[in-house]
GROMACS .gro file of C-alpha atoms in nm:
model
  171
    1UNK     CA    1   1.667   0.838   0.329
    2UNK     CA    2   1.853   1.044   0.582
    3UNK     CA    3   1.748   1.373   0.729
    4UNK     CA    4   1.407   1.528   0.722
    5UNK     CA    5   1.127   1.339   0.551
    6UNK     CA    6   0.912   1.516   0.291
    7UNK     CA    7   0.564   1.630   0.385
    8UNK     CA    8   0.288   1.424   0.228
    9UNK     CA    9  -0.088   1.447   0.227
   10UNK     CA   10  -0.320   1.148   0.194
   11UNK     CA   11  -0.650   1.202   0.017
   12UNK     CA   12  -0.940   1.007  -0.128
   13UNK     CA   13  -0.945   0.895  -0.491
   14UNK     CA   14  -1.090   1.145  -0.737
   15UNK     CA   15  -1.202   1.089  -1.099
   16UNK     CA   16  -0.893   1.278  -1.219
   17UNK     CA   17  -0.678   1.002  -1.062
   18UNK     CA   18  -0.790   0.753  -1.327
   19UNK     CA   19  -0.474   0.786  -1.541
   20UNK     CA   20  -0.244   0.750  -1.240
   21UNK     CA   21  -0.436   0.450  -1.110
   22UNK     CA   22  -0.440   0.295  -1.459
   23UNK     CA   23  -0.063   0.338  -1.491
   24UNK     CA   24   0.012   0.184  -1.152
   25UNK     CA   25  -0.235  -0.104  -1.171
   26UNK     CA   26  -0.112  -0.200  -1.519
   27UNK     CA   27   0.261  -0.175  -1.443
   28UNK     CA   28   0.359  -0.540  -1.482
   29UNK     CA   29   0.686  -0.481  -1.294
   30UNK     CA   30   0.479  -0.425  -0.977
   31UNK     CA   31   0.264  -0.736  -1.010
   32UNK     CA   32   0.513  -0.964  -0.831
   33UNK     CA   33   0.496  -0.741  -0.523
   34UNK     CA   34   0.119  -0.757  -0.487
   35UNK     CA   35  -0.182  -0.968  -0.565
   36UNK     CA   36  -0.255  -0.824  -0.909
   37UNK     CA   37  -0.171  -1.045  -1.205
   38UNK     CA   38  -0.402  -0.915  -1.476
   39UNK     CA   39  -0.437  -0.575  -1.641
   40UNK     CA   40  -0.730  -0.353  -1.548
   41UNK     CA   41  -0.934  -0.163  -1.805
   42UNK     CA   42  -1.000   0.209  -1.768
   43UNK     CA   43  -1.369   0.126  -1.734
   44UNK     CA   44  -1.314  -0.112  -1.441
   45UNK     CA   45  -1.094   0.144  -1.264
   46UNK     CA   46  -1.335   0.428  -1.336
   47UNK     CA   47  -1.617   0.216  -1.195
   48UNK     CA   48  -1.405   0.143  -0.887
   49UNK     CA   49  -1.338   0.515  -0.830
   50UNK     CA   50  -1.705   0.602  -0.887
   51UNK     CA   51  -1.843   0.333  -0.657
   52UNK     CA   52  -1.598   0.313  -0.368
   53UNK     CA   53  -1.749   0.454  -0.054
   54UNK     CA   54  -1.410   0.530   0.107
   55UNK     CA   55  -1.559   0.371   0.418
   56UNK     CA   56  -1.328   0.095   0.536
   57UNK     CA   57  -1.618  -0.072   0.720
   58UNK     CA   58  -1.830  -0.089   0.403
   59UNK     CA   59  -1.554  -0.166   0.152
   60UNK     CA   60  -1.318  -0.361   0.384
   61UNK     CA   61  -1.043  -0.151   0.228
   62UNK     CA   62  -0.945   0.208   0.169
   63UNK     CA   63  -0.715   0.349  -0.096
   64UNK     CA   64  -0.559   0.692  -0.070
   65UNK     CA   65  -0.354   0.900  -0.307
   66UNK     CA   66  -0.024   1.031  -0.174
   67UNK     CA   67   0.050   1.394  -0.264
   68UNK     CA   68   0.370   1.588  -0.208
   69UNK     CA   69   0.388   1.951  -0.088
   70UNK     CA   70   0.330   2.070  -0.447
   71UNK     CA   71   0.005   1.865  -0.466
   72UNK     CA   72   0.155   1.622  -0.717
   73UNK     CA   73   0.042   1.261  -0.682
   74UNK     CA   74   0.353   1.062  -0.590
   75UNK     CA   75   0.188   0.729  -0.512
   76UNK     CA   76  -0.091   0.526  -0.359
   77UNK     CA   77  -0.127   0.367  -0.016
   78UNK     CA   78  -0.387   0.101   0.062
   79UNK     CA   79  -0.533  -0.058   0.368
   80UNK     CA   80  -0.684  -0.389   0.254
   81UNK     CA   81  -0.814  -0.708   0.415
   82UNK     CA   82  -0.960  -0.497   0.695
   83UNK     CA   83  -1.085  -0.713   0.980
   84UNK     CA   84  -1.328  -0.514   1.199
   85UNK     CA   85  -1.349  -0.783   1.466
   86UNK     CA   86  -0.975  -0.805   1.523
   87UNK     CA   87  -0.904  -0.441   1.425
   88UNK     CA   88  -0.625  -0.508   1.179
   89UNK     CA   89  -0.553  -0.435   0.815
   90UNK     CA   90  -0.286  -0.509   0.556
   91UNK     CA   91  -0.092  -0.214   0.418
   92UNK     CA   92   0.030  -0.176   0.062
   93UNK     CA   93   0.213   0.115  -0.097
   94UNK     CA   94   0.338   0.211  -0.442
   95UNK     CA   95   0.545   0.519  -0.516
   96UNK     CA   96   0.554   0.636  -0.878
   97UNK     CA   97   0.878   0.625  -1.072
   98UNK     CA   98   1.055   0.957  -1.048
   99UNK     CA   99   0.949   0.999  -0.684
  100UNK     CA  100   1.115   0.688  -0.540
  101UNK     CA  101   1.403   0.699  -0.290
  102UNK     CA  102   1.305   1.047  -0.172
  103UNK     CA  103   1.134   0.954   0.155
  104UNK     CA  104   0.775   0.972   0.027
  105UNK     CA  105   0.704   0.607   0.113
  106UNK     CA  106   0.824   0.646   0.471
  107UNK     CA  107   0.625   0.968   0.514
  108UNK     CA  108   0.312   0.805   0.371
  109UNK     CA  109   0.345   0.494   0.590
  110UNK     CA  110   0.386   0.719   0.894
  111UNK     CA  111   0.071   0.912   0.796
  112UNK     CA  112  -0.134   0.595   0.742
  113UNK     CA  113  -0.009   0.465   1.079
  114UNK     CA  114  -0.143   0.780   1.246
  115UNK     CA  115  -0.473   0.748   1.057
  116UNK     CA  116  -0.500   0.380   1.150
  117UNK     CA  117  -0.441   0.449   1.519
  118UNK     CA  118  -0.621   0.778   1.575
  119UNK     CA  119  -0.911   0.761   1.327
  120UNK     CA  120  -0.973   0.389   1.267
  121UNK     CA  121  -0.853   0.277   1.613
  122UNK     CA  122  -0.681  -0.029   1.467
  123UNK     CA  123  -0.477  -0.262   1.684
  124UNK     CA  124  -0.229  -0.361   1.414
  125UNK     CA  125  -0.110  -0.319   1.059
  126UNK     CA  126   0.071  -0.589   0.867
  127UNK     CA  127   0.253  -0.630   0.538
  128UNK     CA  128   0.353  -0.934   0.339
  129UNK     CA  129   0.679  -0.846   0.163
  130UNK     CA  130   0.895  -1.043  -0.080
  131UNK     CA  131   1.203  -1.138   0.124
  132UNK     CA  132   1.427  -1.033  -0.167
  133UNK     CA  133   1.270  -0.685  -0.184
  134UNK     CA  134   1.514  -0.536   0.065
  135UNK     CA  135   1.400  -0.181  -0.009
  136UNK     CA  136   1.046  -0.261   0.107
  137UNK     CA  137   1.171  -0.462   0.405
  138UNK     CA  138   1.385  -0.164   0.515
  139UNK     CA  139   1.093   0.077   0.462
  140UNK     CA  140   0.865  -0.117   0.693
  141UNK     CA  141   1.140  -0.171   0.950
  142UNK     CA  142   1.216   0.206   0.951
  143UNK     CA  143   0.844   0.261   1.017
  144UNK     CA  144   0.843   0.031   1.321
  145UNK     CA  145   0.724  -0.297   1.168
  146UNK     CA  146   0.892  -0.615   1.287
  147UNK     CA  147   0.944  -0.942   1.105
  148UNK     CA  148   0.717  -1.196   1.267
  149UNK     CA  149   0.726  -1.488   1.024
  150UNK     CA  150   0.885  -1.611   0.707
  151UNK     CA  151   0.641  -1.761   0.459
  152UNK     CA  152   0.804  -2.020   0.233
  153UNK     CA  153   0.715  -2.012  -0.139
  154UNK     CA  154   0.442  -1.756  -0.064
  155UNK     CA  155   0.465  -1.537  -0.377
  156UNK     CA  156   0.468  -1.668  -0.733
  157UNK     CA  157   0.603  -1.449  -1.014
  158UNK     CA  158   0.492  -1.675  -1.299
  159UNK     CA  159   0.827  -1.854  -1.310
  160UNK     CA  160   0.927  -1.929  -0.954
  161UNK     CA  161   0.814  -1.897  -0.595
  162UNK     CA  162   0.956  -1.642  -0.354
  163UNK     CA  163   0.968  -1.643   0.023
  164UNK     CA  164   0.782  -1.360   0.192
  165UNK     CA  165   0.822  -1.186   0.523
  166UNK     CA  166   0.513  -1.127   0.733
  167UNK     CA  167   0.574  -0.795   0.907
  168UNK     CA  168   0.358  -0.650   1.186
  169UNK     CA  169   0.316  -0.321   1.363
  170UNK     CA  170   0.116  -0.302   1.683
  171UNK     CA  171  -0.035   0.042   1.722
   0.00000   0.00000   0.00000
């Protein structure tokens, strides 16, 4: 993405996000890039939305919807594996089909970086990215993350293992 990045807004999950969340969580093409390997029912996701406190200290994670300037949901960004002692969290992001390659991911990562630094006062964010997923590697590098380690055979896609890059950003 060259030029000006699109404006995005991050917001808490709402009950009306159930269909979007259901579509993303059950998109098998995304499972190799994350830790999900089973489909989620609408009930389980509804229960998650209803019962999440949106308090990273209570839940050890926070999930936010990414909206564009027209208030359309374009994706989801997560902070997971929050460690309050060491003030770090893992970041994950998914942009919906039809909104990819438009700069929304970079804008959202920049927003969550600001939130992590100025609101949560985190020391670092990290991502574990499939080494072959050059689009994600470039995204995190454009957002200031550096490759700190290569993890051999770290991710399994059901057929073979993939090396992963451990990427860090110190805030």
